[in-house]
Short mmCIF file of C-alpha atoms in Angstrom, two decimals:
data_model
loop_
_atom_site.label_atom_id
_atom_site.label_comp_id
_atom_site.label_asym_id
_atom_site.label_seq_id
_atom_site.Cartn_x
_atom_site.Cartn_y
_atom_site.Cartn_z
CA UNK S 1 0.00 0.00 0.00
CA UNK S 2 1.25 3.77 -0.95
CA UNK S 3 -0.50 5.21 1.92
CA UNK S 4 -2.73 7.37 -0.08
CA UNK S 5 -6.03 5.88 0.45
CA UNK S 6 -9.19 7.57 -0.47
CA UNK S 7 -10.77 9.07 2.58
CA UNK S 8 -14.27 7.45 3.25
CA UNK S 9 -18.25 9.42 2.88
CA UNK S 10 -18.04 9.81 6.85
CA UNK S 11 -14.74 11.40 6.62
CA UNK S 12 -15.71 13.86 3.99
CA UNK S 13 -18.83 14.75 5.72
CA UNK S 14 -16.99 15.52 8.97
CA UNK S 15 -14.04 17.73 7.08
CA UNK S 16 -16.97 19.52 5.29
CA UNK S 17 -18.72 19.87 8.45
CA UNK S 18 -15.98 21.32 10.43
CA UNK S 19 -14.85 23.42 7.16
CA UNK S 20 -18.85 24.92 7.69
CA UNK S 21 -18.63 25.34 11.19
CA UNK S 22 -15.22 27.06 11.04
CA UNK S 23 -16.71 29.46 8.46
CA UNK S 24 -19.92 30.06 10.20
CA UNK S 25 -17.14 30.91 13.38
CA UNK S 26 -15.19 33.40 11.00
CA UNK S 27 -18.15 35.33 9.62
CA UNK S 28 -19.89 35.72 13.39
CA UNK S 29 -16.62 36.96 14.23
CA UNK S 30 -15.78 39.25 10.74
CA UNK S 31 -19.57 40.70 12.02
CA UNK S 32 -18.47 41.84 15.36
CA UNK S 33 -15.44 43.24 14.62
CA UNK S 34 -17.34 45.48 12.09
CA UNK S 35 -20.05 46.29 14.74
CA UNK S 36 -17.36 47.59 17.03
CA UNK S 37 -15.08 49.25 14.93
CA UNK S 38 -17.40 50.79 12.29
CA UNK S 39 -19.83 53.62 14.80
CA UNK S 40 -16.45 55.64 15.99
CA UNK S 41 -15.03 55.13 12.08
CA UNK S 42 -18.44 56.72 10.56
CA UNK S 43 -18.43 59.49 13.52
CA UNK S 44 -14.75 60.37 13.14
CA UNK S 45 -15.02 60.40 9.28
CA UNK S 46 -18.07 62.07 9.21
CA UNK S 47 -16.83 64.78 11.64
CA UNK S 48 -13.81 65.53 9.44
CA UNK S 49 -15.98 65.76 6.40
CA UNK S 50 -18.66 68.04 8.21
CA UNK S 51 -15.49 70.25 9.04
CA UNK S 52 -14.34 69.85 5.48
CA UNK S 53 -17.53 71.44 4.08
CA UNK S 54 -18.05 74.09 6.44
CA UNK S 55 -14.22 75.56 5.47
CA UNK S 56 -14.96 75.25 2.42
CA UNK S 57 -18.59 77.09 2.75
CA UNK S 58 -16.53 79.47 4.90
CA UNK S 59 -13.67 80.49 3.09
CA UNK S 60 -16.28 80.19 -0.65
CA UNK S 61 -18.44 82.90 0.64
CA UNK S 62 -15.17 85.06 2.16
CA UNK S 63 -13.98 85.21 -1.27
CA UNK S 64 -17.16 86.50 -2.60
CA UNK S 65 -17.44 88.97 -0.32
#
């Protein structure tokens, strides 16, 4: 025998199984890090923009002027 045997059904359900379950485990945990990191990302970045605008409102109607 080579040692390279073909790996039975009930081996191949179990490796697919655990290759679901380890998914399922990496996408829960890809979705939390997102909940936690993406509120103070969307404030800060949507503070500098707001900031952004209003010098650019600002220093638009100075030059008018």
């Amino acid at each position: 025998m080579s040692g390279h045997e073909e790996p039975g059904y009930v081996d191949r359900f179990v490796g697919a199984c655990l290759k679901v379950l380890a998914g399922a485990f990496a996408l829960y945990v890809a979705v939390q890090v997102v909940q936690s990191v993406m509120w103070p990302v969307i404030i800060i970045v949507g503070s500098a923009a707001l900031i952004w605008l209003v010098v650019v409102v600002i220093r638009t109607l100075h030059e008018r002027w």
